[in-house]
PDB file of C-alpha atoms in Angstrom:
ATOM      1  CA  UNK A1142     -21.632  12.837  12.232  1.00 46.00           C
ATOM      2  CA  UNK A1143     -20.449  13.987   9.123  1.00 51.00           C
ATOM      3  CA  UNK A1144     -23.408  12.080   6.668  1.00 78.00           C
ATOM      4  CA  UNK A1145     -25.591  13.919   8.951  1.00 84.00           C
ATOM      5  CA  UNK A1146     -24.622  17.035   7.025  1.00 90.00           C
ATOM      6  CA  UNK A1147     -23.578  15.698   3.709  1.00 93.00           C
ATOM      7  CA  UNK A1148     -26.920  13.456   2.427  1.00 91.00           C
ATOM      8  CA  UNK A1149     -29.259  16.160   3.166  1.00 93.00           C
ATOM      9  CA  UNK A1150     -27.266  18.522   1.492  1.00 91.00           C
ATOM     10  CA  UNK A1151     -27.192  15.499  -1.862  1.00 93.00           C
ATOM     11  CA  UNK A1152     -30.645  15.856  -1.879  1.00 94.00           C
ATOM     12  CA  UNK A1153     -31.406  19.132  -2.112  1.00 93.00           C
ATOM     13  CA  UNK A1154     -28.854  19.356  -4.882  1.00 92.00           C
ATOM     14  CA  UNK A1155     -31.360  16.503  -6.589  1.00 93.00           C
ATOM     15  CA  UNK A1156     -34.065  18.626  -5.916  1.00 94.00           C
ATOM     16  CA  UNK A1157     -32.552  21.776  -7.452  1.00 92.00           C
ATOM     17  CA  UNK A1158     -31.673  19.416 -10.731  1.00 92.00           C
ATOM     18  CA  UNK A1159     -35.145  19.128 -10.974  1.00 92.00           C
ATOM     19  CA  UNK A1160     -36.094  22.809 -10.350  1.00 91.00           C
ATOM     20  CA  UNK A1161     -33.897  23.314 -12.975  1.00 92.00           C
ATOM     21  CA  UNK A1162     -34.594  20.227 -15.285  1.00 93.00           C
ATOM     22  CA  UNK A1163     -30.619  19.691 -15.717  1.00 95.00           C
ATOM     23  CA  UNK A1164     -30.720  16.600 -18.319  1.00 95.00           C
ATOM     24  CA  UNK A1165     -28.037  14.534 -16.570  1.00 97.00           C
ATOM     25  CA  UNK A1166     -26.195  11.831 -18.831  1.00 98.00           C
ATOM     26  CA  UNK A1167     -24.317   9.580 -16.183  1.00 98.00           C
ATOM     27  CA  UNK A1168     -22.290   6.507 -17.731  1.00 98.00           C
ATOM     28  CA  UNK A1169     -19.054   4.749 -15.776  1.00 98.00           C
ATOM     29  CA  UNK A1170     -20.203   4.808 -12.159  1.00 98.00           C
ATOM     30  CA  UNK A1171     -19.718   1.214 -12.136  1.00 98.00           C
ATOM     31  CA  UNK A1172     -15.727   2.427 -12.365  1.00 98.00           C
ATOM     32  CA  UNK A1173     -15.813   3.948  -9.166  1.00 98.00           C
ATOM     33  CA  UNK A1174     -15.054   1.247  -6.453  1.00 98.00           C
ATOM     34  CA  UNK A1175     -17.881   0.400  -3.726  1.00 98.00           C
ATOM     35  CA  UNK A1176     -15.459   0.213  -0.721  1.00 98.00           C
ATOM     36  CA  UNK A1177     -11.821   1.292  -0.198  1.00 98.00           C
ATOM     37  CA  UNK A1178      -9.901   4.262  -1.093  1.00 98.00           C
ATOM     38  CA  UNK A1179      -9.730   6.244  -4.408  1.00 98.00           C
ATOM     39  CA  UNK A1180      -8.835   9.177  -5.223  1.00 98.00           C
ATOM     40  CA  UNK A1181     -11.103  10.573  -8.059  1.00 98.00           C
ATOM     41  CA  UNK A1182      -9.739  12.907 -10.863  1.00 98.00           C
ATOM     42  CA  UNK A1183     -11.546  15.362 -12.834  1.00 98.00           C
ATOM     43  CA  UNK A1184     -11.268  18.059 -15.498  1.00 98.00           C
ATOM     44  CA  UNK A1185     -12.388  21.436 -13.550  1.00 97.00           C
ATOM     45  CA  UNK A1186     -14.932  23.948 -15.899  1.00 98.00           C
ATOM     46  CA  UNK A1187     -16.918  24.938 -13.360  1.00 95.00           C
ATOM     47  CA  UNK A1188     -17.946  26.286 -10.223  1.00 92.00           C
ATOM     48  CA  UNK A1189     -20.289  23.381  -9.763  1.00 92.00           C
ATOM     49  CA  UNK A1190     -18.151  20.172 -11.128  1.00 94.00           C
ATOM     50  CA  UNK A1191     -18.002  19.035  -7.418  1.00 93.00           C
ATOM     51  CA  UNK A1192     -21.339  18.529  -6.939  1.00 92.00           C
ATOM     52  CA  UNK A1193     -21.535  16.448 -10.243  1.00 96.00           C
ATOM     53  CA  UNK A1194     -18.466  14.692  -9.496  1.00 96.00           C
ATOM     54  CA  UNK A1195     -20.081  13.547  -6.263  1.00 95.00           C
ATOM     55  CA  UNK A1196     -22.950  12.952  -8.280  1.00 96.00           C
ATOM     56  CA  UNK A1197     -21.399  10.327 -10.164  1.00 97.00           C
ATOM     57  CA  UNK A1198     -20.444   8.592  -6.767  1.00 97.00           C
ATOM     58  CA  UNK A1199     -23.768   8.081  -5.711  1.00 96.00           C
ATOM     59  CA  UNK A1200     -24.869   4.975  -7.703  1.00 97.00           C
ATOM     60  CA  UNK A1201     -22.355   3.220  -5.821  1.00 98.00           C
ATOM     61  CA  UNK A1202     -23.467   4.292  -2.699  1.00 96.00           C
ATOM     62  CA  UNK A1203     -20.001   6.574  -2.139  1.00 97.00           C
ATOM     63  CA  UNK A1204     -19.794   9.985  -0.971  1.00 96.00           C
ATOM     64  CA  UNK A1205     -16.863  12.195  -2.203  1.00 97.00           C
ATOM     65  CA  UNK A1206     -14.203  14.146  -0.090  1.00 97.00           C
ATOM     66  CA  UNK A1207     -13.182  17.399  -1.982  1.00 96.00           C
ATOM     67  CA  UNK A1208     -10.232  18.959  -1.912  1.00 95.00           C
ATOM     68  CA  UNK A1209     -11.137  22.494  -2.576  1.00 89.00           C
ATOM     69  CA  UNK A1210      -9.365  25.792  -1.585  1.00 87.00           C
ATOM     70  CA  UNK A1211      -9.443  27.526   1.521  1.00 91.00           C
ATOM     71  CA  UNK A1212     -10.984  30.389   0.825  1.00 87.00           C
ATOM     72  CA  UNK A1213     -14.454  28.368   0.727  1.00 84.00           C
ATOM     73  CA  UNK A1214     -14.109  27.461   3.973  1.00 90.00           C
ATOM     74  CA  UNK A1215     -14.461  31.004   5.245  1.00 89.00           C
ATOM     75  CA  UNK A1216     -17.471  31.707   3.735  1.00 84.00           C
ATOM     76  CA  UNK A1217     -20.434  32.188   6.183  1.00 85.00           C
ATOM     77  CA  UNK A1218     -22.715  29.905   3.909  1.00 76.00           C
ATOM     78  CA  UNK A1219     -20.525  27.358   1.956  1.00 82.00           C
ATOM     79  CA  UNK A1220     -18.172  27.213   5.235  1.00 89.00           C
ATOM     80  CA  UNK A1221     -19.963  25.427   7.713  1.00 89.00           C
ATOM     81  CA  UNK A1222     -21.337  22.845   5.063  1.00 87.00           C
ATOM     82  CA  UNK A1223     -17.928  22.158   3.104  1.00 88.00           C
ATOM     83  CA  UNK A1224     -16.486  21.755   7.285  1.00 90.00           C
ATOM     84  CA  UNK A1225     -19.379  19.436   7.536  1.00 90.00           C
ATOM     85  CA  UNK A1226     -19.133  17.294   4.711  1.00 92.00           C
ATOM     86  CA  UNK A1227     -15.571  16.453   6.081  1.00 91.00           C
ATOM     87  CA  UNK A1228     -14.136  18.102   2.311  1.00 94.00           C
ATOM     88  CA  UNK A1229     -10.441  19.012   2.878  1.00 95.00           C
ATOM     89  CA  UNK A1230      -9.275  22.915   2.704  1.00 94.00           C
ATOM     90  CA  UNK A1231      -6.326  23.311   0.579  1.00 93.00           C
ATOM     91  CA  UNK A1232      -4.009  26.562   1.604  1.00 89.00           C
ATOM     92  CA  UNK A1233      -2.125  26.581  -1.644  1.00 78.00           C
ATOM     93  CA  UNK A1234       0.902  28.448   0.957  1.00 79.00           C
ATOM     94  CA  UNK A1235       1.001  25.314   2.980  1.00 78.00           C
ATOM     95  CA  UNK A1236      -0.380  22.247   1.230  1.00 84.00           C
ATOM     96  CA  UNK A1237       1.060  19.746   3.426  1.00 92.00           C
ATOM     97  CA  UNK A1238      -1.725  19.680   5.687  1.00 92.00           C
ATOM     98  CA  UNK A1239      -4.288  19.386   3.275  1.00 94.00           C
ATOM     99  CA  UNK A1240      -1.836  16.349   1.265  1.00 96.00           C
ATOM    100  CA  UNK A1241      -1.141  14.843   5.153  1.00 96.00           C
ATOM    101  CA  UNK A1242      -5.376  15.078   5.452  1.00 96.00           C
ATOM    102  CA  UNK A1243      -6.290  13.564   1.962  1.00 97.00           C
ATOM    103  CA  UNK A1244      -3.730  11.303   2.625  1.00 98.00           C
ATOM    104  CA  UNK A1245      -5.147  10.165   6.480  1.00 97.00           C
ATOM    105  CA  UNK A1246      -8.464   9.958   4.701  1.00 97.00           C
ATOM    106  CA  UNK A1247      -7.493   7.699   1.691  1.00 98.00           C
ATOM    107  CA  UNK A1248      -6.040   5.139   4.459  1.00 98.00           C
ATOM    108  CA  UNK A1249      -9.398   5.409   6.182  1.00 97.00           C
ATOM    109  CA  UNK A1250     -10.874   4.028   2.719  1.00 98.00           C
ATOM    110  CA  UNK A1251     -12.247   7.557   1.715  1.00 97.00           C
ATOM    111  CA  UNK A1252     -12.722   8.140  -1.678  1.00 98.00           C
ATOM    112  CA  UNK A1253     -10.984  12.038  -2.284  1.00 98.00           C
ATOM    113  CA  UNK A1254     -11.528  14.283  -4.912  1.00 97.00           C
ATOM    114  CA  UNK A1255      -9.189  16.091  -6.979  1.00 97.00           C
ATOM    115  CA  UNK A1256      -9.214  18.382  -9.462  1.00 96.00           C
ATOM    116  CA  UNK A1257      -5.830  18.645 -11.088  1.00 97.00           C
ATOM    117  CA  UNK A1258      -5.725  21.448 -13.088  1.00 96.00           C
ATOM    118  CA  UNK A1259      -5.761  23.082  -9.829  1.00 91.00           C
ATOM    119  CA  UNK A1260      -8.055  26.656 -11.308  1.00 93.00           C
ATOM    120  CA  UNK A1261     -11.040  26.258 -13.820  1.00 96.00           C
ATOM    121  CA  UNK A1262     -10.163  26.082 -17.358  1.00 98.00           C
ATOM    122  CA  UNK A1263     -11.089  29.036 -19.434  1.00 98.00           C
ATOM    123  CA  UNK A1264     -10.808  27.411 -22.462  1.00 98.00           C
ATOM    124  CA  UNK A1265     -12.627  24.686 -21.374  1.00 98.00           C
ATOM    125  CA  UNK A1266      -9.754  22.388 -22.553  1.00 98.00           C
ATOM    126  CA  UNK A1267      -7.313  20.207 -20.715  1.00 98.00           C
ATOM    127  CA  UNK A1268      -4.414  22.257 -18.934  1.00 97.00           C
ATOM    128  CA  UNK A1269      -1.544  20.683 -17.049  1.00 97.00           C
ATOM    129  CA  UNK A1270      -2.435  18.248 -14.638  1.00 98.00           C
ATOM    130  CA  UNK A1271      -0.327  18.592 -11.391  1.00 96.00           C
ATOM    131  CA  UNK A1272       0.886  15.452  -9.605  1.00 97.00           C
ATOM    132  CA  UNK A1273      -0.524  15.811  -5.977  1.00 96.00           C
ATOM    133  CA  UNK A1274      -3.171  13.411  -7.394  1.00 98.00           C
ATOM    134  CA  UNK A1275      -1.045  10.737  -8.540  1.00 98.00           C
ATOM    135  CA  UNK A1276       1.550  11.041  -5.303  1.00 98.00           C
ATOM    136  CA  UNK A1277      -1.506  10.491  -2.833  1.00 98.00           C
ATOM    137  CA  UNK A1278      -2.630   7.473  -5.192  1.00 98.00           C
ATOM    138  CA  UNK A1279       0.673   6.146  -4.958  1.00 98.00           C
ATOM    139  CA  UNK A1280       1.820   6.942  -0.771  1.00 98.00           C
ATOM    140  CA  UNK A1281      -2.174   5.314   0.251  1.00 98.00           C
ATOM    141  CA  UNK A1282      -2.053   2.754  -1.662  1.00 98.00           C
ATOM    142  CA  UNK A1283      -5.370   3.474  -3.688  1.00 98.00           C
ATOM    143  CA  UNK A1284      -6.736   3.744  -7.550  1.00 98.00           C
ATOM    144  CA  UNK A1285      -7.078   6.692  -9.683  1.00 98.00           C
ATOM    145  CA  UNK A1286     -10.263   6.903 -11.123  1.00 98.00           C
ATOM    146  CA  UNK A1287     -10.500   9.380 -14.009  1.00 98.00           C
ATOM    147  CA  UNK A1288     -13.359  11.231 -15.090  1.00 98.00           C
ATOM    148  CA  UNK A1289     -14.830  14.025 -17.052  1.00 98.00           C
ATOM    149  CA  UNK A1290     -17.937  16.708 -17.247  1.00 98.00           C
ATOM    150  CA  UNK A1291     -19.357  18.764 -19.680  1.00 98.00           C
ATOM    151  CA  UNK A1292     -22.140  21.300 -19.603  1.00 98.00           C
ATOM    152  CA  UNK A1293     -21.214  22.294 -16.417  1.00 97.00           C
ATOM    153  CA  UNK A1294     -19.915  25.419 -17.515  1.00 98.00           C
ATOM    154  CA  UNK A1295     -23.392  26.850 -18.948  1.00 97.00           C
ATOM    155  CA  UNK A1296     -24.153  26.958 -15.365  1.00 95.00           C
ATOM    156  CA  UNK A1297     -21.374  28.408 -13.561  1.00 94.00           C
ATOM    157  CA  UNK A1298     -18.170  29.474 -14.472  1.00 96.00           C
ATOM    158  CA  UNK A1299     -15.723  32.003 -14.091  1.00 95.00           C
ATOM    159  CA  UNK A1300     -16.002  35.138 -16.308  1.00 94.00           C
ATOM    160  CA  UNK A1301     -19.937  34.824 -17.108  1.00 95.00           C
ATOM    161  CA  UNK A1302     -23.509  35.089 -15.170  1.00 94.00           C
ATOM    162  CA  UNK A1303     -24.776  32.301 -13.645  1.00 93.00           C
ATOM    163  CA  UNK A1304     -27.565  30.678 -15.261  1.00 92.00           C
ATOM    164  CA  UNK A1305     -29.756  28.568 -12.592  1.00 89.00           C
ATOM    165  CA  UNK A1306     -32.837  29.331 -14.545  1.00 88.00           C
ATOM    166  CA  UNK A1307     -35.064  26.208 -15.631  1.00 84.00           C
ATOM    167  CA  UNK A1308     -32.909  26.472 -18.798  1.00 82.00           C
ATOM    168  CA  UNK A1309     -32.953  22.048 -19.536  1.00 90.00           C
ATOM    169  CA  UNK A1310     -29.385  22.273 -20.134  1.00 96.00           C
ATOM    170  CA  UNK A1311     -27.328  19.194 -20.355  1.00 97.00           C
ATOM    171  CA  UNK A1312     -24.896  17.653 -18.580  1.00 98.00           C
ATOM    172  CA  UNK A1313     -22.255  14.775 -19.499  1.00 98.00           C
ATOM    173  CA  UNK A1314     -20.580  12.817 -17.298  1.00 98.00           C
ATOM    174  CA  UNK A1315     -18.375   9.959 -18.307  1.00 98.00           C
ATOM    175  CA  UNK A1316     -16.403   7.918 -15.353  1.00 98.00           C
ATOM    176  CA  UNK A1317     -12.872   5.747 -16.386  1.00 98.00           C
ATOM    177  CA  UNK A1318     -11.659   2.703 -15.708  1.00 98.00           C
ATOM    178  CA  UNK A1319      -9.282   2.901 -12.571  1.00 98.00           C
ATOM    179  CA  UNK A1320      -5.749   3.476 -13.092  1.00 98.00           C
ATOM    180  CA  UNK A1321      -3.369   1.693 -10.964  1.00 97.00           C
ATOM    181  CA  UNK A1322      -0.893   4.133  -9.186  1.00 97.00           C
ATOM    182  CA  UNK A1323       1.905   1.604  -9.150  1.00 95.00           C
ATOM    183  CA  UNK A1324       5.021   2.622  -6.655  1.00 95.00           C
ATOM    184  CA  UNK A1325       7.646   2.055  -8.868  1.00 96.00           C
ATOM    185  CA  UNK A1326       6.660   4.520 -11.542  1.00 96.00           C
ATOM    186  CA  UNK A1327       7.553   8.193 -11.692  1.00 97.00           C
ATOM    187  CA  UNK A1328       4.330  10.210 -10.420  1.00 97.00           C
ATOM    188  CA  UNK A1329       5.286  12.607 -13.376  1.00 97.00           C
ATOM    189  CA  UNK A1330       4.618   9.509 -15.539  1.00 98.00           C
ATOM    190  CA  UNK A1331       1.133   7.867 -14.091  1.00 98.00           C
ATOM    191  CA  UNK A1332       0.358  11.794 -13.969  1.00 98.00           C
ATOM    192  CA  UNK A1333       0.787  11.747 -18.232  1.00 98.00           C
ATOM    193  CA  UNK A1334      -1.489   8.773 -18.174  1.00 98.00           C
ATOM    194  CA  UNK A1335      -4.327   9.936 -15.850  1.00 98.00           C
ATOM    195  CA  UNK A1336      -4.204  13.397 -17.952  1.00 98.00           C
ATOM    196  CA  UNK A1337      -4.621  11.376 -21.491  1.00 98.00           C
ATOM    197  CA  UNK A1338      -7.170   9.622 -19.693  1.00 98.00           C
ATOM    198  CA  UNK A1339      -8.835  11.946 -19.039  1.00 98.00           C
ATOM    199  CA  UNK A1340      -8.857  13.954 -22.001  1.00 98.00           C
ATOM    200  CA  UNK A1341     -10.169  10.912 -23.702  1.00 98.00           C
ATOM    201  CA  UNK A1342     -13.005  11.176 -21.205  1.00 98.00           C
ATOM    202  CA  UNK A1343     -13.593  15.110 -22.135  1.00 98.00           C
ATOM    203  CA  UNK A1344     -14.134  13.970 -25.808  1.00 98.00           C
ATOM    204  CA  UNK A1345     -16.255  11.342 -25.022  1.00 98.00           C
ATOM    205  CA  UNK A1346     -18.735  13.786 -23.543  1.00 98.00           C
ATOM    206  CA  UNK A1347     -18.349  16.328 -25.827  1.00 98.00           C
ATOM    207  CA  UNK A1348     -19.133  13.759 -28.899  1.00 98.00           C
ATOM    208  CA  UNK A1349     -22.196  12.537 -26.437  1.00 98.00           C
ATOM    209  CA  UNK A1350     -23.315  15.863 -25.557  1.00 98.00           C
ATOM    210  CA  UNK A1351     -26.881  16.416 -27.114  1.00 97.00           C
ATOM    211  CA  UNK A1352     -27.093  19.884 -27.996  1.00 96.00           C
ATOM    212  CA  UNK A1353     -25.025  22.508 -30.319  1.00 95.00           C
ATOM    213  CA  UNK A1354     -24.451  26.240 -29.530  1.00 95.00           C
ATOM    214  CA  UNK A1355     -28.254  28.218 -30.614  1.00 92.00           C
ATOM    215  CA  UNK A1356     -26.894  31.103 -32.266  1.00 94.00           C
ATOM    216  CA  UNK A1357     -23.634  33.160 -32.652  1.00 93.00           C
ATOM    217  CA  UNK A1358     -24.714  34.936 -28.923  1.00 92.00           C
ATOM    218  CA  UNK A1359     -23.990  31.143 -27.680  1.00 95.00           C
ATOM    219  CA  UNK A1360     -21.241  29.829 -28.728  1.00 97.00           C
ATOM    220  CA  UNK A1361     -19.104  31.132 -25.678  1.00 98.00           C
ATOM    221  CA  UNK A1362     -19.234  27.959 -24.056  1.00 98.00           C
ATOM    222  CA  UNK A1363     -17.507  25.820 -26.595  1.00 98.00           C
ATOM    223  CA  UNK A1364     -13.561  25.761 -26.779  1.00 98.00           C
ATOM    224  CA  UNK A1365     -11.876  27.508 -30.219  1.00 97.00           C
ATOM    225  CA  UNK A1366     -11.209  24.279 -31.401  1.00 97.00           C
ATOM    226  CA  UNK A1367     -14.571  22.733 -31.654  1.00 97.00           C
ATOM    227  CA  UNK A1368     -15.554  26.353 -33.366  1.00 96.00           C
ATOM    228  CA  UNK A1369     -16.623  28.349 -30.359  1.00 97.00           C
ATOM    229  CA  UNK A1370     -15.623  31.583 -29.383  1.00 98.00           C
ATOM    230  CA  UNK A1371     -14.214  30.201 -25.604  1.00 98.00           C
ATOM    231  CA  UNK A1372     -10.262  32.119 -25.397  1.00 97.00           C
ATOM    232  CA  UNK A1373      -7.698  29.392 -26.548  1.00 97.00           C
ATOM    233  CA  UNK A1374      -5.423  28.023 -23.847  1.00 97.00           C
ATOM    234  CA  UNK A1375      -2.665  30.943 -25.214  1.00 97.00           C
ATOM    235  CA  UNK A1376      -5.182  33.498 -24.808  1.00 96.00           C
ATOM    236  CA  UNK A1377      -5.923  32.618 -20.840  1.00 96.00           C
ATOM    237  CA  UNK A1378      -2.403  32.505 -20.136  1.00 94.00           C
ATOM    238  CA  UNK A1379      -1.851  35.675 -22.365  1.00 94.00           C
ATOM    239  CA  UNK A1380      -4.068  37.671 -20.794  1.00 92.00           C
ATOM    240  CA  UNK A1381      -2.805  36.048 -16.639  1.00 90.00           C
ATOM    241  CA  UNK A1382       0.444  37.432 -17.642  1.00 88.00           C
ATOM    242  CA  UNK A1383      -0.759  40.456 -18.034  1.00 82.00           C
TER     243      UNK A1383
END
């Protein structure tokens, strides 16, 4: 029942990429497996990096279970559909039931999405990865497939307007090669890997990505370190503290 909700909500997402003329640069969907349980890992810059995340599933036919948080779920609009699409509410108070749920669905030869950071970047760089992703890996039995998106965060992201005009802004998305969650390894340690991985993955997209901040009014959107004016990771966490 659930793929009665989720496809027709895939292609009005397509449509809206249209609306909006989103120039989508897709390379490594081959990575993600066409049967059998993975659990897919990405960096988290935006509101919207689920939908491209799924997005990336698509060429292999796959449809992605999100773990997202609960909050979402309540929401008279995004509720019902997130229920529908059979994504996975995540009550950071009691996360067993959302592990004991990914976990049920990885055995079922789901493929789950996770976005280990846990909150969206600020700085649109890397933060700590936690290990959740790596532990249900391990316990089911499945790959880690590691992957990354930029762009997103013109659209969407916390701290700044949304921007769903027909504005023909990019977006990269580069998919890994699967990582084996081996059972005899520390999680902490496969969780080091996926997280270099991945960051390899950010650069990747951020060398492909076709188009440079227009002016000094736009260069919020790229991290201090590739000479935007996007908080540095000491800055976010200066400023939570406070």
């Amino acid at each position: 029942m659930a793929e009665l909700v989720y496809r027709p909500v895939v292609g009005f997402a397509r449509t809206l990429f249209k609306v909006w003329d989103l120039k989508i640069d897709l390379q490594g969907s081959e990575n993600i497996p066409r049967s059998g349980g993975a659990v897919l890992v990405s960096n988290h810059i935006s509101y919207l990096d689920f939908v491209f995340d799924g997005l990336a599933a698509l060429p292999q036919k796959r449809l992605v279970r999100f773990m997202a948080k609960e909050s979402v779920f309540r929401h008279k609009i995004s509720g019902p559909l997130m229920r529908g699409m059979k994504h996975i509410p995540v009550d950071r108070k009691q996360g067993e039931a959302a592990y004991a749920h990914a976990l049920d669905s990885l055995r079922s030869g789901e493929i789950i999405g996770v976005f280990p950071e846990a909150t969206i970047s600020q700085s649109f760089t890397l933060k700590s990865f936690k290990s959740g992703a790596a532990r249900l890996a391990q316990e089911a039995g499945v790959p880690l497939i590691p992957m990354a998106v930029w762009g997103t965060q013109r659209l969407w992201t916390k701290g700044h307007p949304r921007n769903f005009k027909r504005s023909h802004i990019p977006i990269t998305i580069r998919v890994g090669e699967a990582i084996e969650a081996s059972r005899d390894k520390y999680a902490g340690a496969i969780t080091r890997q996926l997280r270099e991985r991945v960051q390899e993955l950010l650069e990747a997209a951020q060398r492909a990505y076709p188009v440079r901040p227009k002016g000094p009014d736009d260069t919020w959107w790229m991290p201090a370190h590739l000479g935007g004016t996007a908080p540095t990771p000491e800055q976010v966490r200066a400023a939570e503290a406070h």
